Coordinates of C-alpha atoms in Angstrom, one line a residue:
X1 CA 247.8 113.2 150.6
X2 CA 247.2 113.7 154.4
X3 CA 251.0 112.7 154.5
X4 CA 251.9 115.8 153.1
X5 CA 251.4 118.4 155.6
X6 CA 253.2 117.5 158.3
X7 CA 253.3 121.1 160.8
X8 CA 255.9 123.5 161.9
X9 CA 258.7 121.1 162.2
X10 CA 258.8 121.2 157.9
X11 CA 259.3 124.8 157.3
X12 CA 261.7 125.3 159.6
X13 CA 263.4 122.3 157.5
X14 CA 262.9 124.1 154.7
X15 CA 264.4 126.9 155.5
X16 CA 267.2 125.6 156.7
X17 CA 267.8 123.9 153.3
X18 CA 267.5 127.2 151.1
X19 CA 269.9 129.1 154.1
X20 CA 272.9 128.3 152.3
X21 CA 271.6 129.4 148.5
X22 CA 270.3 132.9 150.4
X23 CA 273.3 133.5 152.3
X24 CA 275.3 133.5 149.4
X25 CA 272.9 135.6 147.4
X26 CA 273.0 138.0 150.4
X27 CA 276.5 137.8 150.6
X28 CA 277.4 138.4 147.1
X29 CA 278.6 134.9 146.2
X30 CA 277.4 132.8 143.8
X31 CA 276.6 129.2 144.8
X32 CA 278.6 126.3 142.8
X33 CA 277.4 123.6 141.4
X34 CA 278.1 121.4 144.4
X35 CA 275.9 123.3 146.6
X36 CA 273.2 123.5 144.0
X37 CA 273.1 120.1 143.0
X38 CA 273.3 118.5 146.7
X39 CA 270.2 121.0 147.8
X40 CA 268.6 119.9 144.2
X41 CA 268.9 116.3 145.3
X42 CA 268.1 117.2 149.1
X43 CA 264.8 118.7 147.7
X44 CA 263.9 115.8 145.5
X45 CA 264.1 113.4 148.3
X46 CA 262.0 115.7 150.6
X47 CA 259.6 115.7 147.6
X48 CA 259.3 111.8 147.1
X49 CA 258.5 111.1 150.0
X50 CA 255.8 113.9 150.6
X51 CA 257.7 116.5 152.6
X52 CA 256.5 119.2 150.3
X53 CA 256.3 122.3 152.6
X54 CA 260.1 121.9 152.7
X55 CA 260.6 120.8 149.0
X56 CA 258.8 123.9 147.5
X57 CA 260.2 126.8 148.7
X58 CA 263.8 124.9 148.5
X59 CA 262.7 123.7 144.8
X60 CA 261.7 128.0 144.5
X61 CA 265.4 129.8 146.1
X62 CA 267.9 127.0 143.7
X63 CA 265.6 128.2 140.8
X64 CA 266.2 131.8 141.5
X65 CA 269.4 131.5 142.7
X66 CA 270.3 129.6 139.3
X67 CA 268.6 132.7 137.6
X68 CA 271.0 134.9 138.4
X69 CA 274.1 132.7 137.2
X70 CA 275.9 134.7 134.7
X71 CA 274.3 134.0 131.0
X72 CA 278.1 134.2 129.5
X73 CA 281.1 131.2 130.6
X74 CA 284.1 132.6 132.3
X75 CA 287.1 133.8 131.1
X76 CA 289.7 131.1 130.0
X77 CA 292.5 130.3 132.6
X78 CA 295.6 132.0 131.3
X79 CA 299.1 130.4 132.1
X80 CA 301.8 132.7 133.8
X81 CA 304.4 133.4 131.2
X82 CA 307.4 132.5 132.7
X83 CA 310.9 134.2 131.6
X84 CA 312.5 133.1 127.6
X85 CA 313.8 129.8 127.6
X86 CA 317.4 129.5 125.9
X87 CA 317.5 127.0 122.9
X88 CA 319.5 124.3 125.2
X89 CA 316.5 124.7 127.3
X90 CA 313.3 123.9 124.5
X91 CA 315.5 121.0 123.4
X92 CA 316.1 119.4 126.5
X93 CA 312.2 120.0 127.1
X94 CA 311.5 117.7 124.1
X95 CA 312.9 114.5 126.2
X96 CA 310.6 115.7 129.0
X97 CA 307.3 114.3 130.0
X98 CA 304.4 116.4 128.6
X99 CA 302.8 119.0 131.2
X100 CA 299.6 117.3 133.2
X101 CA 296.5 118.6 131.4
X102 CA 294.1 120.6 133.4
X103 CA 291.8 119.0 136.2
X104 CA 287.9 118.8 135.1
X105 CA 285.8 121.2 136.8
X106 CA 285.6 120.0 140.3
X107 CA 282.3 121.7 140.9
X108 CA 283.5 124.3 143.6
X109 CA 283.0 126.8 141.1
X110 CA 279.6 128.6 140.1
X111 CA 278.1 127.2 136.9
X112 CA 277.1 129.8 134.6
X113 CA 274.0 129.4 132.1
X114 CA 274.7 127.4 128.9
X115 CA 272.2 124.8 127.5
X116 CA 272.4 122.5 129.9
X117 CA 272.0 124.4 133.2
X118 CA 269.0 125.8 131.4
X119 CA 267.7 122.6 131.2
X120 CA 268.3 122.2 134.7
X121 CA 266.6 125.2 135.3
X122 CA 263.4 123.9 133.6
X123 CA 263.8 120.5 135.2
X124 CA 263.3 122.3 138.5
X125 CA 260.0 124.1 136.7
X126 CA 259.0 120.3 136.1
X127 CA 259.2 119.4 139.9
X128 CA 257.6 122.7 141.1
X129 CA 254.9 122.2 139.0
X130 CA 254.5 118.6 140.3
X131 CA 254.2 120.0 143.3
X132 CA 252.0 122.9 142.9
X133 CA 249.4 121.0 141.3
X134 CA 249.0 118.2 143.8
X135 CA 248.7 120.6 146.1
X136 CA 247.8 123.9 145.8
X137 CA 246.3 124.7 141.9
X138 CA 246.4 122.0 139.2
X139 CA 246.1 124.9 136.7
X140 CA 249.4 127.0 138.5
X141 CA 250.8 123.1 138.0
X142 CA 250.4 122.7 134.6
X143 CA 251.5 125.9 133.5
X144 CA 254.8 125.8 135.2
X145 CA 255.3 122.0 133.5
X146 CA 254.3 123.7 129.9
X147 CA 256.6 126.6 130.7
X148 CA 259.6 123.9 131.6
X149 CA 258.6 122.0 128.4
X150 CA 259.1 124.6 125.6
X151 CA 262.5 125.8 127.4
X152 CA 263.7 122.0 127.3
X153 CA 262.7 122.1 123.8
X154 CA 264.0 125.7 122.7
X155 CA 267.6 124.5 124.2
X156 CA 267.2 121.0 122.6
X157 CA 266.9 122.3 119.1
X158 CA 270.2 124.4 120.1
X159 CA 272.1 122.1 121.1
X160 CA 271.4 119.6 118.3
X161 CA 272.5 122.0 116.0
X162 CA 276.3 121.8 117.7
X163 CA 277.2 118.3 117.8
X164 CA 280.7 117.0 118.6
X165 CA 281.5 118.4 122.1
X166 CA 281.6 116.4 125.2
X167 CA 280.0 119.7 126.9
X168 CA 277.0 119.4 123.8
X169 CA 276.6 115.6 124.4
X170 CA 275.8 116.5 128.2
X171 CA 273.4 118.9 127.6
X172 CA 271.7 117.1 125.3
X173 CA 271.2 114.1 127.2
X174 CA 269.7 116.6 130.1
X175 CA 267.7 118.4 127.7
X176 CA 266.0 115.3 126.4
X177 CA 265.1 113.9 129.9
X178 CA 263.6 117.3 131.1
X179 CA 262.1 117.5 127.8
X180 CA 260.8 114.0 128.0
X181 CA 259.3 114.2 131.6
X182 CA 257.6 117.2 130.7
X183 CA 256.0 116.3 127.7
X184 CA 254.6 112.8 129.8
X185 CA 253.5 115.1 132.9
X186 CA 251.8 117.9 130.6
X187 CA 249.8 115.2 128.8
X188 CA 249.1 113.3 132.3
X189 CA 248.1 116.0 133.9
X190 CA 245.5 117.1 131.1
X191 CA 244.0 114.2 130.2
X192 CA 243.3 114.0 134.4
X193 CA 241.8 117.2 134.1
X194 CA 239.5 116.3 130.9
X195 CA 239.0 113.2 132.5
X196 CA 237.2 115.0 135.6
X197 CA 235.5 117.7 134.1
X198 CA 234.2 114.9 132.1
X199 CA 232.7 113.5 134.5
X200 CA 231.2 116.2 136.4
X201 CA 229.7 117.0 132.8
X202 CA 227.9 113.8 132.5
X203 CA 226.7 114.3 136.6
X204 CA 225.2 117.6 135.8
X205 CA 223.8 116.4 132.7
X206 CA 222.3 113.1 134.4
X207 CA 220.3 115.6 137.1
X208 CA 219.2 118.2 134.6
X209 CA 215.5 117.3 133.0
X210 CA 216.4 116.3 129.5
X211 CA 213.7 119.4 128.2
X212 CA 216.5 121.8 129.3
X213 CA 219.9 119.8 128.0
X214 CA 219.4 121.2 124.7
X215 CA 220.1 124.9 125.7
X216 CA 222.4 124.4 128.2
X217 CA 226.1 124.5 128.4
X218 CA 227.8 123.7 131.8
X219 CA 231.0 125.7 133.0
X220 CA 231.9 122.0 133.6
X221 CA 231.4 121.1 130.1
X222 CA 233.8 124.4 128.8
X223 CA 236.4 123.0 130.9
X224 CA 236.3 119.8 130.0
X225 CA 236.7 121.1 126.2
X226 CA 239.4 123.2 127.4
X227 CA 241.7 120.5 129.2
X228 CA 240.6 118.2 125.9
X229 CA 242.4 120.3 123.3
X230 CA 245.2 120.9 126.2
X231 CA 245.9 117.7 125.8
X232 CA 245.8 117.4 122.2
X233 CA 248.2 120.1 122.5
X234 CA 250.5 118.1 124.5
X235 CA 249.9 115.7 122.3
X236 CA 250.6 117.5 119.6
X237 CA 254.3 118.6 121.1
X238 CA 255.2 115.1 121.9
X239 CA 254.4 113.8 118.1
X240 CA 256.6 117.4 116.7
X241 CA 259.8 116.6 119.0
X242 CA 259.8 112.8 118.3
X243 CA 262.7 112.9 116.2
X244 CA 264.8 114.7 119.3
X245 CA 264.2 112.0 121.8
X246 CA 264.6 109.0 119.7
X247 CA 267.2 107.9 121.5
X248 CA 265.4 108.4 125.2
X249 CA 263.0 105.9 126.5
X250 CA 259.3 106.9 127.4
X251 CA 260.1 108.4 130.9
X252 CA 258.9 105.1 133.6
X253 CA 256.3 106.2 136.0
X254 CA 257.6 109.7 137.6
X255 CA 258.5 109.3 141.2
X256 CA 256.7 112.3 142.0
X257 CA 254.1 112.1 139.6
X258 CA 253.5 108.7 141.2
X259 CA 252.6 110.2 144.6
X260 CA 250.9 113.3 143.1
X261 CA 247.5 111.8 142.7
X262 CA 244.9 113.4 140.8

């Protein structure tokens, strides 16, 4: 990890990525999806390849900017009414070519929060958790990545209960890779945990004279049992929302998750 912190030159990197996302918030404006998927991906990249004292706090302002999208969609575009046509009119409009339909969001507008931005929402949880516990406190970590796993879920089982949509079928499909590469990093990162209090259980036990190991038990050894049954609890989750990721492949080794060492 001595990649990672890399001096002044980062935060001021950092804050010139989240400058656009504030100034808008300052300003009054909501950011659109553009912006907040280009800084997203910006973000990731500075993540992957260690740069994490820019990646946090940029991973930190698109959450809370995306927080305060609205929670309802906006109104429906309504067309101009345009003066009565006269009968001659409406027929000869029958030989005409049909009106264009409507251009698909272009992404210059602000998103507001339906399933599927949710889900983006807790996908950013997943990689602020990544980072916080490779870097700061493993325990902050997994509680952000368990926090990002039961809001995948809680919109998952939402959006499988609407099926048909185009707009459903996206969200879905983002749901259940948040909610996949949650699960995978929660039960990761405990069984690392349990795996290392573990051992520091057996080291304490190996240097203690065996007259005493009857009566004693280690705050190592609490731990341990605590991480353990967190990661039968993850465990657990992962066997209960089987049936809503059957169609999603085990998530490969997690870029992050691959340079975030234990």
């Amino acid at each position: 990890m001595g990649s990672i912190a890399r001096g002044r030159g980062q935060a001021t990197n950092g804050g010139f990525l989240r400058r656009p996302v504030d100034d808008a918030q300052r300003e009054g404006r909501t950011p659109s999806s553009n912006l907040l998927k280009a800084l997203t991906a910006f973000a990731t990249h500075k993540a992957s390849v260690g740069e994490v004292s820019a990646a946090l706090p940029t991973f930190v302002s698109i959450l809370k900017a995306r927080r305060e999208l609205s929670d309802s969609p906006p109104p429906p575009k309504v067309s101009s009414g345009g003066p009565s046509k006269s009968l001659l009119e409406m027929v000869g409009g029958v030989f005409q070519p049909p009106a264009y339909p409507e251009a698909p969001d272009d992404g210059t507008s602000a998103p507001w929060r339906d399933a599927r931005e949710l889900c983006e929402e807790a996908g950013l949880r997943l990689y602020i958790g990544e980072i916080l516990y490779a870097t700061r406190s493993k325990e902050e970590g997994v509680a952000w990545t368990r926090e990002a796993v039961d809001a995948a879920e809680e919109q998952l089982r939402k959006v499988t209960e609407k099926k048909g949509s185009a707009v459903d079928k996206e969200a879905k499909k983002t749901c259940q890779q948040c909610l996949s590469t949650g699960l995978y990093n929660w039960s990761a990162m405990a069984a690392a945990l349990a795996n290392v209090e573990s051992k520091r259980k057996a080291d304490a036990k190996a240097q203690e004279p065996s007259r005493f190991r009857f009566w004693s038990r280690t705050g190592s050894e609490a731990t341990a049992d605590r991480w353990l049954a967190e990661e039968k609890v993850a465990q657990e989750r992962i066997r209960q929302t089987k049936s809503l990721l059957e169609e999603v492949a085990p998530p490969p080794s997690n870029p992050l998750m691959a340079i975030f060492k234990v």
